Amino acid sequence: MSAFTDIGNLMYLYLDDIDPGEGTDAPEFLIKATAQQLKDAGGRNWLPTIVKETSKDRYEVVGNAFVYAVVEAAGLERVWCIIADESEATAKLSQTLSREATPQINLSTASRDDIQAALQYLIEQPGSGFTGVKLPVATNRIDEAPRQYWKTLDPVTTLKCGISKGKKLNALKQVFYLTPQPLPDVIRDPAILQSLTTQELKKMAKQRGVAGYTKLKKSDLIAQLSL
């Protein structure tokens, strides 16, 4: 926790005392047009930017960087800020609340409704590649899969739900993360076995004494281990 005492306060800070951090990727038109509107309205940014204190009277933007860029473009000397603590979690939350980052949900434990909402979001995003994905099919197959054991999102591509490797899988990583549970000591469920790599299956087959396991293909390994 920061040793500074201004956390949570609304302060009117000089831009010269603030490091803009990573800045904003907002188009120049939006920044300049909003800057003009800000000047016309008296120069007070009613929506504050979020900063953390890096040293005495020195700050860094951690959220709502668009506001900082607008105030700077407006030629103003000071900007209203809320002082946040220095944790990464606070910075991430600030960026999510200001729509600068996409929130993620835990696919290991997500409800069916949450999965559907996340997929619907991706389908509606221009350029996501999800326009051809059938929402009910993808939702049901992901929900019913043994996702609590997944270490990566790659098994989604084997569910025949319209999500393949490449652009679609990368888009999926924007909205989901995983906290996998330990695998059971003995696994016979074909759905779980299918989500494992061939190397993992061979290791399991060796432990269970499956004859000739080194020469078996993945489908054969699954058939043997599911007995």
Coordinates of N, CA, C and O in Angstrom, one line a residue, residues 118-227:
A118 N -20.3 -13.0 -23.1 CA -18.9 -12.8 -23.6 C -18.9 -13.1 -25.1 O -18.3 -12.3 -25.9
L119 N -19.4 -14.2 -25.5 CA -19.4 -14.5 -26.9 C -20.3 -13.6 -27.7 O -19.9 -13.2 -28.8
Q120 N -21.4 -13.1 -27.2 CA -22.2 -12.1 -27.8 C -21.5 -10.8 -28.1 O -21.5 -10.2 -29.1
Y121 N -20.7 -10.4 -27.0 CA -19.9 -9.2 -27.1 C -18.9 -9.4 -28.3 O -18.7 -8.4 -29.1
L122 N -18.2 -10.5 -28.4 CA -17.2 -10.7 -29.5 C -17.9 -10.8 -30.9 O -17.4 -10.2 -31.8
I123 N -19.1 -11.4 -30.9 CA -19.8 -11.4 -32.2 C -20.1 -10.0 -32.7 O -20.1 -9.7 -33.9
E124 N -20.4 -9.1 -31.8 CA -20.8 -7.7 -32.1 C -19.6 -6.8 -32.4 O -19.8 -5.7 -32.8
Q125 N -18.4 -7.3 -32.1 CA -17.2 -6.4 -32.3 C -16.8 -6.5 -33.8 O -16.5 -7.6 -34.3
P126 N -16.6 -5.3 -34.4 CA -16.2 -5.3 -35.8 C -14.8 -5.9 -35.9 O -13.9 -5.6 -35.1
G127 N -14.6 -6.8 -36.9 CA -13.2 -7.4 -37.1 C -12.8 -8.5 -36.2 O -11.7 -9.0 -36.2
S128 N -13.7 -8.9 -35.3 CA -13.4 -10.0 -34.3 C -13.3 -11.4 -35.0 O -12.7 -12.3 -34.5
G129 N -14.0 -11.5 -36.2 CA -14.0 -12.8 -36.8 C -15.1 -13.7 -36.3 O -15.2 -14.8 -36.7
F130 N -15.9 -13.2 -35.4 CA -16.9 -14.0 -34.7 C -18.3 -13.9 -35.4 O -19.2 -14.6 -34.9
T131 N -18.4 -13.2 -36.5 CA -19.7 -13.0 -37.1 C -20.3 -14.3 -37.6 O -21.6 -14.4 -37.6
G132 N -19.5 -15.3 -37.9 CA -20.1 -16.6 -38.4 C -20.3 -17.6 -37.3 O -20.8 -18.7 -37.6
V133 N -20.0 -17.2 -36.1 CA -20.1 -18.2 -34.9 C -21.6 -18.2 -34.5 O -22.2 -17.2 -34.3
K134 N -22.2 -19.4 -34.4 CA -23.5 -19.6 -33.9 C -23.6 -19.5 -32.4 O -23.0 -20.4 -31.7
L135 N -24.2 -18.5 -31.9 CA -24.1 -18.2 -30.4 C -24.6 -19.4 -29.6 O -24.0 -19.8 -28.6
P136 N -25.8 -20.0 -29.9 CA -26.3 -21.1 -29.0 C -25.4 -22.3 -29.0 O -25.2 -22.9 -28.0
V137 N -24.9 -22.6 -30.2 CA -24.0 -23.8 -30.3 C -22.7 -23.6 -29.6 O -22.3 -24.4 -28.8
A138 N -22.1 -22.4 -29.8 CA -20.8 -22.2 -29.1 C -21.0 -22.1 -27.6 O -20.2 -22.6 -26.8
T139 N -22.1 -21.5 -27.2 CA -22.3 -21.3 -25.7 C -22.5 -22.7 -25.1 O -21.9 -23.0 -24.0
N140 N -23.3 -23.5 -25.7 CA -23.6 -24.8 -25.1 C -22.4 -25.7 -25.0 O -22.1 -26.4 -24.0
R141 N -21.6 -25.7 -26.1 CA -20.5 -26.7 -26.2 C -19.3 -26.2 -25.2 O -18.7 -27.0 -24.6
I142 N -19.1 -24.9 -25.1 CA -18.1 -24.4 -24.1 C -18.6 -24.7 -22.7 O -17.8 -25.1 -21.8
D143 N -19.9 -24.4 -22.5 CA -20.4 -24.6 -21.1 C -20.3 -26.0 -20.7 O -20.0 -26.3 -19.5
E144 N -20.6 -27.0 -21.6 CA -20.6 -28.4 -21.2 C -19.2 -29.0 -21.2 O -19.1 -30.2 -20.7
A145 N -18.2 -28.3 -21.7 CA -16.9 -28.9 -21.8 C -16.2 -28.9 -20.4 O -16.6 -28.1 -19.5
P146 N -15.2 -29.7 -20.2 CA -14.5 -29.8 -18.9 C -13.5 -28.6 -18.7 O -12.3 -28.8 -18.5
R147 N -14.0 -27.4 -18.9 CA -13.2 -26.3 -18.9 C -12.5 -26.0 -17.5 O -11.5 -25.2 -17.5
Q148 N -13.0 -26.6 -16.5 CA -12.4 -26.3 -15.2 C -10.9 -26.9 -15.1 O -10.2 -26.5 -14.2
Y149 N -10.6 -27.8 -16.1 CA -9.3 -28.4 -16.1 C -8.4 -27.8 -17.2 O -7.2 -28.1 -17.3
W150 N -8.9 -26.9 -18.0 CA -8.1 -26.4 -19.1 C -7.0 -25.5 -18.6 O -7.2 -24.7 -17.7
K151 N -5.8 -25.7 -19.2 CA -4.7 -24.8 -18.9 C -4.5 -23.7 -19.9 O -3.9 -22.7 -19.7
T152 N -5.1 -23.9 -21.1 CA -5.1 -22.9 -22.2 C -6.5 -22.9 -22.8 O -7.3 -23.8 -22.5
L153 N -6.8 -22.0 -23.7 CA -8.1 -22.0 -24.4 C -8.1 -22.8 -25.6 O -9.1 -22.9 -26.3
D154 N -7.0 -23.4 -26.0 CA -6.8 -24.2 -27.2 C -7.9 -25.3 -27.3 O -8.4 -25.5 -28.5
P155 N -8.3 -26.0 -26.3 CA -9.4 -27.0 -26.4 C -10.7 -26.5 -27.0 O -11.4 -27.3 -27.6
V156 N -10.9 -25.2 -27.0 CA -12.1 -24.7 -27.6 C -12.2 -25.0 -29.1 O -13.3 -25.3 -29.6
T157 N -11.0 -25.0 -29.7 CA -11.0 -25.3 -31.1 C -11.3 -26.7 -31.5 O -11.5 -27.0 -32.7
T158 N -11.4 -27.6 -30.5 CA -11.8 -29.0 -30.8 C -13.3 -29.3 -30.6 O -13.7 -30.4 -30.8
L159 N -14.0 -28.3 -30.2 CA -15.4 -28.5 -29.8 C -16.4 -28.4 -31.0 O -17.6 -28.6 -30.8
K160 N -15.9 -28.1 -32.2 CA -16.7 -27.9 -33.4 C -17.8 -26.9 -33.2 O -19.0 -27.2 -33.4
C161 N -17.4 -25.8 -32.6 CA -18.4 -24.7 -32.3 C -18.1 -23.5 -33.2 O -18.7 -22.4 -32.9
G162 N -17.3 -23.6 -34.2 CA -17.1 -22.5 -35.1 C -15.9 -21.6 -34.7 O -15.6 -20.6 -35.3
I163 N -15.2 -21.9 -33.6 CA -14.1 -21.2 -33.1 C -12.8 -21.9 -33.4 O -12.6 -23.0 -32.9
S164 N -12.0 -21.4 -34.3 CA -10.7 -22.0 -34.8 C -9.5 -21.3 -34.3 O -9.6 -20.2 -33.8
K165 N -8.4 -21.9 -34.5 CA -7.1 -21.2 -34.1 C -6.9 -19.9 -35.0 O -7.4 -19.9 -36.1
G166 N -6.2 -19.0 -34.4 CA -5.9 -17.8 -35.2 C -6.7 -16.6 -34.6 O -6.8 -16.4 -33.4
K167 N -7.4 -15.9 -35.5 CA -8.1 -14.7 -35.1 C -9.2 -14.9 -34.1 O -9.3 -14.2 -33.1
K168 N -10.0 -15.9 -34.3 CA -11.1 -16.2 -33.3 C -10.6 -16.6 -31.9 O -11.1 -16.1 -30.9
L169 N -9.6 -17.5 -31.9 CA -9.0 -17.9 -30.6 C -8.3 -16.7 -29.9 O -8.5 -16.6 -28.7
N170 N -7.7 -15.9 -30.6 CA -7.0 -14.7 -30.0 C -8.1 -13.7 -29.5 O -7.9 -13.1 -28.4
A171 N -9.2 -13.6 -30.2 CA -10.3 -12.8 -29.7 C -10.9 -13.3 -28.4 O -11.2 -12.6 -27.5
L172 N -10.9 -14.6 -28.3 CA -11.5 -15.3 -27.1 C -10.6 -15.0 -25.9 O -11.1 -14.8 -24.8
K173 N -9.3 -14.9 -26.1 CA -8.4 -14.6 -25.0 C -8.5 -13.2 -24.5 O -8.0 -12.9 -23.4
Q174 N -9.2 -12.3 -25.2 CA -9.5 -11.0 -24.7 C -10.5 -10.9 -23.6 O -10.5 -10.0 -22.8
V175 N -11.4 -11.9 -23.6 CA -12.5 -11.9 -22.7 C -12.5 -13.0 -21.6 O -13.2 -12.9 -20.6
F176 N -11.6 -14.0 -21.8 CA -11.6 -15.1 -20.8 C -10.2 -15.3 -20.3 O -9.2 -15.1 -21.0
Y177 N -10.1 -15.7 -19.1 CA -8.8 -16.3 -18.5 C -9.2 -17.6 -17.8 O -10.4 -17.9 -17.6
L178 N -8.2 -18.3 -17.3 CA -8.4 -19.6 -16.7 C -7.7 -19.7 -15.4 O -6.6 -19.2 -15.2
T179 N -8.3 -20.4 -14.5 CA -7.6 -20.9 -13.2 C -7.9 -22.4 -13.1 O -8.8 -22.8 -12.3
P180 N -7.1 -23.2 -13.8 CA -7.4 -24.6 -13.8 C -7.3 -25.3 -12.5 O -6.4 -25.1 -11.7
Q181 N -8.2 -26.3 -12.3 CA -8.2 -27.2 -11.1 C -7.2 -28.3 -11.5 O -7.0 -28.7 -12.6
P182 N -6.6 -29.0 -10.4 CA -5.8 -30.1 -10.7 C -6.6 -31.3 -11.3 O -7.8 -31.5 -10.9
L183 N -6.0 -32.0 -12.2 CA -6.7 -33.1 -12.8 C -6.9 -34.2 -11.8 O -6.0 -34.5 -10.9
P184 N -7.9 -35.0 -12.0 CA -8.1 -36.2 -11.1 C -7.0 -37.2 -11.3 O -6.3 -37.2 -12.4
D185 N -6.7 -38.0 -10.3 CA -5.6 -39.0 -10.4 C -5.9 -40.0 -11.6 O -5.0 -40.4 -12.3
V186 N -7.1 -40.4 -11.7 CA -7.5 -41.3 -12.8 C -8.7 -40.7 -13.6 O -9.7 -40.3 -13.1
I187 N -8.4 -40.5 -14.9 CA -9.4 -39.9 -15.8 C -9.9 -40.9 -16.8 O -9.1 -41.5 -17.5
R188 N -11.2 -41.0 -16.9 CA -11.8 -41.9 -17.9 C -12.8 -41.2 -18.8 O -13.3 -41.7 -19.8
D189 N -13.1 -39.9 -18.4 CA -14.1 -39.1 -19.2 C -13.5 -38.7 -20.5 O -12.5 -38.0 -20.5
P190 N -14.0 -39.2 -21.6 CA -13.4 -38.9 -23.0 C -13.4 -37.4 -23.2 O -12.4 -36.9 -23.9
A191 N -14.3 -36.6 -22.7 CA -14.3 -35.1 -22.9 C -13.1 -34.5 -22.3 O -12.5 -33.6 -22.8
I192 N -12.7 -35.0 -21.1 CA -11.5 -34.5 -20.4 C -10.3 -34.9 -21.1 O -9.3 -34.2 -21.4
L193 N -10.2 -36.2 -21.5 CA -9.1 -36.8 -22.2 C -8.8 -36.0 -23.5 O -7.7 -35.8 -23.9
Q194 N -9.9 -35.7 -24.2 CA -9.8 -35.0 -25.5 C -9.1 -33.6 -25.3 O -8.4 -33.2 -26.2
S195 N -9.3 -33.0 -24.2 CA -8.7 -31.7 -23.9 C -7.2 -31.7 -23.6 O -6.6 -30.7 -23.6
L196 N -6.7 -32.9 -23.4 CA -5.3 -33.1 -23.1 C -4.4 -33.2 -24.3 O -4.9 -33.6 -25.4
T197 N -3.1 -32.9 -24.2 CA -2.2 -33.1 -25.4 C -1.9 -34.6 -25.5 O -2.0 -35.4 -24.5
T198 N -1.4 -35.0 -26.7 CA -0.9 -36.3 -26.9 C 0.1 -36.7 -25.9 O 0.2 -37.9 -25.4
Q199 N 1.1 -35.8 -25.6 CA 2.1 -36.1 -24.7 C 1.6 -36.4 -23.3 O 2.1 -37.3 -22.6
E200 N 0.6 -35.6 -22.9 CA 0.0 -35.8 -21.5 C -0.7 -37.1 -21.5 O -0.7 -37.9 -20.5
L201 N -1.4 -37.5 -22.6 CA -2.1 -38.8 -22.7 C -1.1 -40.0 -22.6 O -1.4 -41.0 -21.9
K202 N 0.0 -39.8 -23.3 CA 1.0 -40.9 -23.2 C 1.6 -41.1 -21.8 O 1.9 -42.2 -21.4
K203 N 1.8 -40.0 -21.1 CA 2.3 -40.0 -19.8 C 1.3 -40.8 -18.9 O 1.7 -41.6 -18.1
M204 N 0.0 -40.5 -19.1 CA -1.0 -41.1 -18.3 C -1.1 -42.6 -18.7 O -1.3 -43.4 -17.8
A205 N -1.0 -42.9 -20.0 CA -1.0 -44.3 -20.4 C 0.1 -45.1 -19.8 O 0.0 -46.3 -19.4
K206 N 1.3 -44.5 -19.7 CA 2.5 -45.2 -19.1 C 2.2 -45.5 -17.7 O 2.5 -46.6 -17.2
Q207 N 1.6 -44.5 -16.9 CA 1.3 -44.7 -15.5 C 0.3 -45.8 -15.3 O 0.3 -46.5 -14.3
R208 N -0.6 -46.0 -16.3 CA -1.7 -47.0 -16.2 C -1.3 -48.3 -16.9 O -2.2 -49.2 -16.9
G209 N -0.1 -48.4 -17.4 CA 0.4 -49.6 -18.0 C -0.3 -50.0 -19.3 O -0.5 -51.2 -19.5
V210 N -0.6 -49.1 -20.1 CA -1.3 -49.4 -21.4 C -0.2 -49.9 -22.3 O 0.8 -49.2 -22.6
A211 N -0.4 -51.1 -22.9 CA 0.6 -51.7 -23.7 C 0.8 -50.9 -25.1 O -0.2 -50.6 -25.7
G212 N 2.0 -50.7 -25.5 CA 2.3 -50.1 -26.8 C 1.8 -48.7 -26.9 O 1.6 -48.2 -28.0
Y213 N 1.8 -48.0 -25.8 CA 1.2 -46.6 -25.7 C 2.0 -45.6 -26.6 O 1.5 -44.6 -27.1
T214 N 3.4 -45.9 -26.7 CA 4.2 -44.9 -27.4 C 3.9 -44.8 -28.9 O 4.2 -43.8 -29.6
K215 N 3.2 -45.9 -29.5 CA 2.9 -45.9 -30.9 C 1.4 -45.5 -31.2 O 1.0 -45.5 -32.3
L216 N 0.7 -45.3 -30.1 CA -0.8 -45.0 -30.3 C -1.0 -43.5 -30.7 O -0.3 -42.6 -30.2
K217 N -2.0 -43.3 -31.6 CA -2.4 -42.0 -31.9 C -3.3 -41.4 -30.8 O -3.7 -42.2 -29.9
K218 N -3.6 -40.1 -30.8 CA -4.4 -39.5 -29.8 C -5.7 -40.2 -29.6 O -6.2 -40.5 -28.5
S219 N -6.4 -40.4 -30.7 CA -7.7 -41.1 -30.6 C -7.7 -42.4 -30.0 O -8.6 -42.8 -29.2
D220 N -6.6 -43.2 -30.3 CA -6.4 -44.5 -29.7 C -6.1 -44.4 -28.2 O -6.6 -45.3 -27.4
L221 N -5.3 -43.5 -27.9 CA -5.0 -43.3 -26.5 C -6.2 -42.9 -25.6 O -6.4 -43.5 -24.6
I222 N -7.1 -42.1 -26.2 CA -8.3 -41.7 -25.5 C -9.2 -42.9 -25.4 O -9.8 -43.2 -24.3
A223 N -9.3 -43.8 -26.4 CA -10.1 -45.0 -26.4 C -9.6 -45.9 -25.3 O -10.4 -46.5 -24.5
Q224 N -8.3 -46.1 -25.2 CA -7.7 -47.0 -24.2 C -7.9 -46.5 -22.7 O -8.3 -47.2 -21.8
L225 N -7.7 -45.2 -22.6 CA -7.7 -44.6 -21.2 C -9.1 -44.4 -20.7 O -9.3 -44.3 -19.5
S226 N -10.1 -44.4 -21.6 CA -11.5 -44.2 -21.2 C -12.1 -45.5 -20.7 O -13.3 -45.5 -20.3
L227 N -11.4 -46.6 -20.9 CA -12.0 -48.0 -20.5 C -12.1 -48.1 -19.0 O -11.2 -47.5 -18.3

